[in-house]
Amino acid sequence: GENVEQHPSTLSVQEGDSAVIKCTYSDSASNYFPWYKQELGKRPQLIIDIRSNVGEKKDQRIAVTLNKTAKHFSLHITETQPEDSAVYFCAASRGTGGSYIPTFGRGTSLIVHP
Amino acid sequence: NAGVTQTPKFQVLKTGQSMTLQCAQDMNHNSMYWYRQDPGMGLRLIYYSASEGTTDKGEVPNGYNVSRLNKREFSLRLESAAPSQTSVYFCASTLSGSSYEQYFGPGTRLTVT
């Protein structure tokens, strides 16, 4: 089955700095890579995703890059703000239409200091 | 739309007791999932239902059973609770087909003493 490694487990930055979280996956057939944000005591929510036919995707201060050859993908947050403090999870899976089974990384706790 | 709802929000059980966690979604999604979340372990899949009428085991199914009651509802049952099942349980749903975004419920915090 799929195996997803996520690093670092904790990331501490100053407000305004950039933050980068990296994930590697093992199954070369995986084709969908979402990122979820989970604030303390809340449910995970999708913040950005990328499919394997795209190398990069941006949404305001958030971007995701995918390197299919190396089997890794990364989340980039620029101009971090205190409200970006949360746990971020990456996931990888094959989206085959009828069945979608994601494998999640263990999460990165991002702390943004004002 | 309420999205994905779960009951109860909190539960304390004694070892050996049984209970059922309820999940419902009103988004006409095809697939539903149960995860457990433990500190430092991320989200681990217990069971999923790709479509109404089907269920399959995930990564950590031992000690659990599920029922896909209809398209809206997917329940998780602990037949004989153990302290190792102390966790936060999340239900999620996905449209599948054209979209794989997972929508999560608010979670159930379960403590087994």
GROMACS .gro file of C-alpha atoms in nm:
model
  227
    1GLY     CA    1   0.000   0.000   0.000
    2GLU     CA    2   0.086   0.368  -0.006
    3ASN     CA    3   0.328   0.513   0.250
    4VAL     CA    4   0.349   0.889   0.311
    5GLU     CA    5   0.631   1.051   0.508
    6GLN     CA    6   0.590   1.413   0.622
    7HIS     CA    7   0.859   1.650   0.755
    8PRO     CA    8   0.917   1.834   0.974
    9SER     CA    9   0.688   1.729   1.256
   10THR     CA   10   0.712   2.079   1.409
   11LEU     CA   11   0.794   2.409   1.238
   12SER     CA   12   0.835   2.737   1.421
   13VAL     CA   13   0.862   3.064   1.222
   14GLN     CA   14   0.834   3.437   1.278
   15GLU     CA   15   0.536   3.624   1.136
   16GLY     CA   16   0.612   3.725   0.778
   17ASP     CA   17   0.857   3.439   0.714
   18SER     CA   18   0.790   3.157   0.468
   19ALA     CA   19   0.714   2.801   0.574
   20VAL     CA   20   0.776   2.482   0.374
   21ILE     CA   21   0.642   2.137   0.457
   22LYS     CA   22   0.755   1.833   0.258
   23CYS     CA   23   0.599   1.494   0.191
   24THR     CA   24   0.722   1.187   0.008
   25TYR     CA   25   0.507   0.900  -0.117
   26SER     CA   26   0.582   0.547  -0.229
   27ASP     CA   27   0.313   0.448  -0.482
   28SER     CA   28   0.397   0.579  -0.829
   29ALA     CA   29   0.030   0.530  -0.926
   30SER     CA   30  -0.087   0.796  -0.678
   31ASN     CA   31  -0.235   1.089  -0.869
   32TYR     CA   32  -0.407   1.317  -0.619
   33PHE     CA   33  -0.228   1.510  -0.342
   34PRO     CA   34  -0.434   1.724  -0.103
   35TRP     CA   35  -0.326   1.933   0.195
   36TYR     CA   36  -0.548   1.975   0.500
   37LYS     CA   37  -0.527   2.231   0.781
   38GLN     CA   38  -0.651   2.143   1.128
   39GLU     CA   39  -0.681   2.415   1.389
   40LEU     CA   40  -0.675   2.314   1.754
   41GLY     CA   41  -0.991   2.127   1.849
   42LYS     CA   42  -1.138   2.157   1.498
   43ARG     CA   43  -1.189   1.927   1.203
   44PRO     CA   44  -0.938   1.903   0.914
   45GLN     CA   45  -1.025   2.121   0.615
   46LEU     CA   46  -0.885   2.113   0.263
   47ILE     CA   47  -0.668   2.415   0.180
   48ILE     CA   48  -0.518   2.316  -0.155
   49ASP     CA   49  -0.475   2.009  -0.373
   50ILE     CA   50  -0.286   1.908  -0.685
   51ARG     CA   51  -0.324   1.634  -0.941
   52SER     CA   52  -0.038   1.446  -1.100
   53ASN     CA   53  -0.074   1.616  -1.437
   54VAL     CA   54   0.020   1.952  -1.281
   55GLY     CA   55   0.358   2.056  -1.138
   56GLU     CA   56   0.254   2.356  -0.930
   57LYS     CA   57  -0.060   2.523  -0.805
   58LYS     CA   58  -0.103   2.853  -0.620
   59ASP     CA   59  -0.381   3.008  -0.418
   60GLN     CA   60  -0.288   3.349  -0.276
   61ARG     CA   61  -0.018   3.286  -0.009
   62ILE     CA   62  -0.030   2.907  -0.046
   63ALA     CA   63   0.134   2.697  -0.314
   64VAL     CA   64   0.193   2.327  -0.369
   65THR     CA   65   0.463   2.175  -0.589
   66LEU     CA   66   0.481   1.817  -0.711
   67ASN     CA   67   0.782   1.622  -0.837
   68LYS     CA   68   0.648   1.295  -0.975
   69THR     CA   69   0.989   1.157  -1.063
   70ALA     CA   70   1.120   1.198  -0.710
   71LYS     CA   71   0.777   1.120  -0.559
   72HIS     CA   72   0.762   1.420  -0.335
   73PHE     CA   73   0.538   1.722  -0.296
   74SER     CA   74   0.560   2.032  -0.081
   75LEU     CA   75   0.339   2.299   0.072
   76HIS     CA   76   0.470   2.655   0.066
   77ILE     CA   77   0.316   2.932   0.277
   78THR     CA   78   0.448   3.284   0.223
   79GLU     CA   79   0.411   3.587   0.450
   80THR     CA   80   0.296   3.371   0.739
   81GLN     CA   81   0.046   3.511   0.987
   82PRO     CA   82  -0.043   3.396   1.340
   83GLU     CA   83  -0.372   3.255   1.208
   84ASP     CA   84  -0.168   3.012   0.995
   85SER     CA   85  -0.074   2.834   1.319
   86ALA     CA   86  -0.226   2.485   1.294
   87VAL     CA   87  -0.143   2.124   1.210
   88TYR     CA   88  -0.105   2.057   0.840
   89PHE     CA   89  -0.154   1.711   0.685
   90CYS     CA   90  -0.053   1.595   0.341
   91ALA     CA   91  -0.212   1.294   0.172
   92ALA     CA   92  -0.157   1.084  -0.138
   93SER     CA   93  -0.391   0.851  -0.320
   94ARG     CA   94  -0.512   0.710  -0.645
   95GLY     CA   95  -0.835   0.868  -0.754
   96THR     CA   96  -0.992   0.600  -0.968
   97GLY     CA   97  -1.343   0.734  -1.001
   98GLY     CA   98  -1.523   0.475  -0.797
   99SER     CA   99  -1.285   0.438  -0.508
  100TYR     CA  100  -1.069   0.697  -0.336
  101ILE     CA  101  -0.854   0.589  -0.043
  102PRO     CA  102  -0.612   0.854   0.086
  103THR     CA  103  -0.307   0.785   0.299
  104PHE     CA  104  -0.219   1.074   0.531
  105GLY     CA  105   0.115   1.192   0.660
  106ARG     CA  106   0.159   1.226   1.036
  107GLY     CA  107   0.118   1.602   1.032
  108THR     CA  108   0.328   1.916   1.084
  109SER     CA  109   0.255   2.152   1.369
  110LEU     CA  110   0.321   2.505   1.237
  111ILE     CA  111   0.368   2.777   1.496
  112VAL     CA  112   0.382   3.138   1.376
  113HIS     CA  113   0.519   3.377   1.635
  114PRO     CA  114   0.390   3.738   1.620
  115ASN     CA  115  -2.655   2.228   0.445
  116ALA     CA  116  -2.527   2.082   0.772
  117GLY     CA  117  -2.241   1.904   0.590
  118VAL     CA  118  -2.111   1.607   0.790
  119THR     CA  119  -2.252   1.559   1.139
  120GLN     CA  120  -2.140   1.318   1.411
  121THR     CA  121  -2.286   1.207   1.741
  122PRO     CA  122  -2.192   1.203   2.019
  123LYS     CA  123  -1.927   1.474   2.061
  124PHE     CA  124  -1.778   1.315   2.373
  125GLN     CA  125  -1.808   0.969   2.528
  126VAL     CA  126  -1.649   0.787   2.820
  127LEU     CA  127  -1.673   0.408   2.822
  128LYS     CA  128  -1.554   0.140   3.058
  129THR     CA  129  -1.344  -0.145   2.917
  130GLY     CA  130  -1.572  -0.405   2.761
  131GLN     CA  131  -1.866  -0.174   2.697
  132SER     CA  132  -2.002  -0.128   2.347
  133MET     CA  133  -2.120   0.179   2.159
  134THR     CA  134  -2.203   0.308   1.813
  135LEU     CA  135  -2.077   0.633   1.666
  136GLN     CA  136  -2.318   0.789   1.420
  137CYS     CA  137  -2.231   0.989   1.108
  138ALA     CA  138  -2.454   1.152   0.849
  139GLN     CA  139  -2.395   1.376   0.545
  140ASP     CA  140  -2.641   1.580   0.344
  141MET     CA  141  -2.421   1.652   0.041
  142ASN     CA  142  -2.527   1.346  -0.163
  143HIS     CA  143  -2.171   1.214  -0.142
  144ASN     CA  144  -2.100   0.860  -0.256
  145SER     CA  145  -1.807   0.766  -0.032
  146MET     CA  146  -1.781   0.778   0.346
  147TYR     CA  147  -1.493   0.709   0.583
  148TRP     CA  148  -1.407   0.657   0.948
  149TYR     CA  149  -1.068   0.771   1.081
  150ARG     CA  150  -0.904   0.773   1.418
  151GLN     CA  151  -0.661   1.048   1.518
  152ASP     CA  152  -0.399   0.990   1.785
  153PRO     CA  153  -0.124   1.236   1.883
  154GLY     CA  154   0.167   1.219   1.636
  155MET     CA  155  -0.002   0.952   1.423
  156GLY     CA  156  -0.201   1.157   1.176
  157LEU     CA  157  -0.532   1.028   1.047
  158ARG     CA  158  -0.556   0.651   1.015
  159LEU     CA  159  -0.834   0.492   0.814
  160ILE     CA  160  -1.047   0.240   1.003
  161TYR     CA  161  -1.315   0.152   0.743
  162TYR     CA  162  -1.459   0.312   0.436
  163SER     CA  163  -1.760   0.277   0.212
  164ALA     CA  164  -1.692   0.359  -0.152
  165SER     CA  165  -2.063   0.358  -0.231
  166GLU     CA  166  -2.395   0.267  -0.074
  167GLY     CA  167  -2.402  -0.105  -0.005
  168THR     CA  168  -2.025  -0.159   0.017
  169THR     CA  169  -1.777  -0.141   0.303
  170ASP     CA  170  -1.406  -0.221   0.320
  171LYS     CA  171  -1.133  -0.236   0.580
  172GLY     CA  172  -0.877   0.037   0.608
  173GLU     CA  173  -0.543   0.043   0.786
  174VAL     CA  174  -0.664  -0.022   1.145
  175PRO     CA  175  -0.997  -0.215   1.138
  176ASN     CA  176  -0.945  -0.452   1.433
  177GLY     CA  177  -1.201  -0.404   1.711
  178TYR     CA  178  -1.446  -0.211   1.491
  179ASN     CA  179  -1.742  -0.279   1.266
  180VAL     CA  180  -1.931  -0.048   1.033
  181SER     CA  181  -2.269  -0.021   0.866
  182ARG     CA  182  -2.357   0.191   0.564
  183LEU     CA  183  -2.723   0.228   0.653
  184ASN     CA  184  -2.812   0.428   0.340
  185LYS     CA  185  -2.640   0.685   0.121
  186ARG     CA  186  -2.646   0.946   0.401
  187GLU     CA  187  -2.546   0.745   0.709
  188PHE     CA  188  -2.237   0.548   0.806
  189SER     CA  189  -2.200   0.416   1.161
  190LEU     CA  190  -1.899   0.280   1.351
  191ARG     CA  191  -1.946   0.022   1.627
  192LEU     CA  192  -1.709  -0.077   1.904
  193GLU     CA  193  -1.829  -0.415   2.030
  194SER     CA  194  -1.600  -0.442   2.335
  195ALA     CA  195  -1.411  -0.121   2.399
  196ALA     CA  196  -1.045  -0.131   2.502
  197PRO     CA  197  -0.822   0.150   2.640
  198SER     CA  198  -0.623   0.136   2.312
  199GLN     CA  199  -0.936   0.268   2.138
  200THR     CA  200  -0.916   0.596   2.327
  201SER     CA  201  -0.891   0.845   2.043
  202VAL     CA  202  -1.064   1.117   1.845
  203TYR     CA  203  -1.281   0.968   1.571
  204PHE     CA  204  -1.360   1.157   1.252
  205CYS     CA  205  -1.614   1.069   0.989
  206ALA     CA  206  -1.560   1.207   0.639
  207SER     CA  207  -1.732   1.198   0.303
  208THR     CA  208  -1.628   1.249  -0.058
  209LEU     CA  209  -1.831   1.294  -0.371
  210SER     CA  210  -1.585   1.071  -0.569
  211GLY     CA  211  -1.582   1.059  -0.945
  212SER     CA  212  -1.524   1.424  -1.022
  213SER     CA  213  -1.406   1.544  -0.680
  214TYR     CA  214  -1.196   1.384  -0.410
  215GLU     CA  215  -1.211   1.659  -0.148
  216GLN     CA  216  -1.288   1.504   0.189
  217TYR     CA  217  -1.537   1.681   0.415
  218PHE     CA  218  -1.488   1.596   0.780
  219GLY     CA  219  -1.733   1.586   1.066
  220PRO     CA  220  -1.658   1.767   1.396
  221GLY     CA  221  -1.518   1.453   1.561
  222THR     CA  222  -1.601   1.236   1.861
  223ARG     CA  223  -1.361   1.231   2.154
  224LEU     CA  224  -1.377   0.881   2.307
  225THR     CA  225  -1.210   0.780   2.632
  226VAL     CA  226  -1.203   0.416   2.742
  227THR     CA  227  -1.111   0.359   3.106
   0.00000   0.00000   0.00000
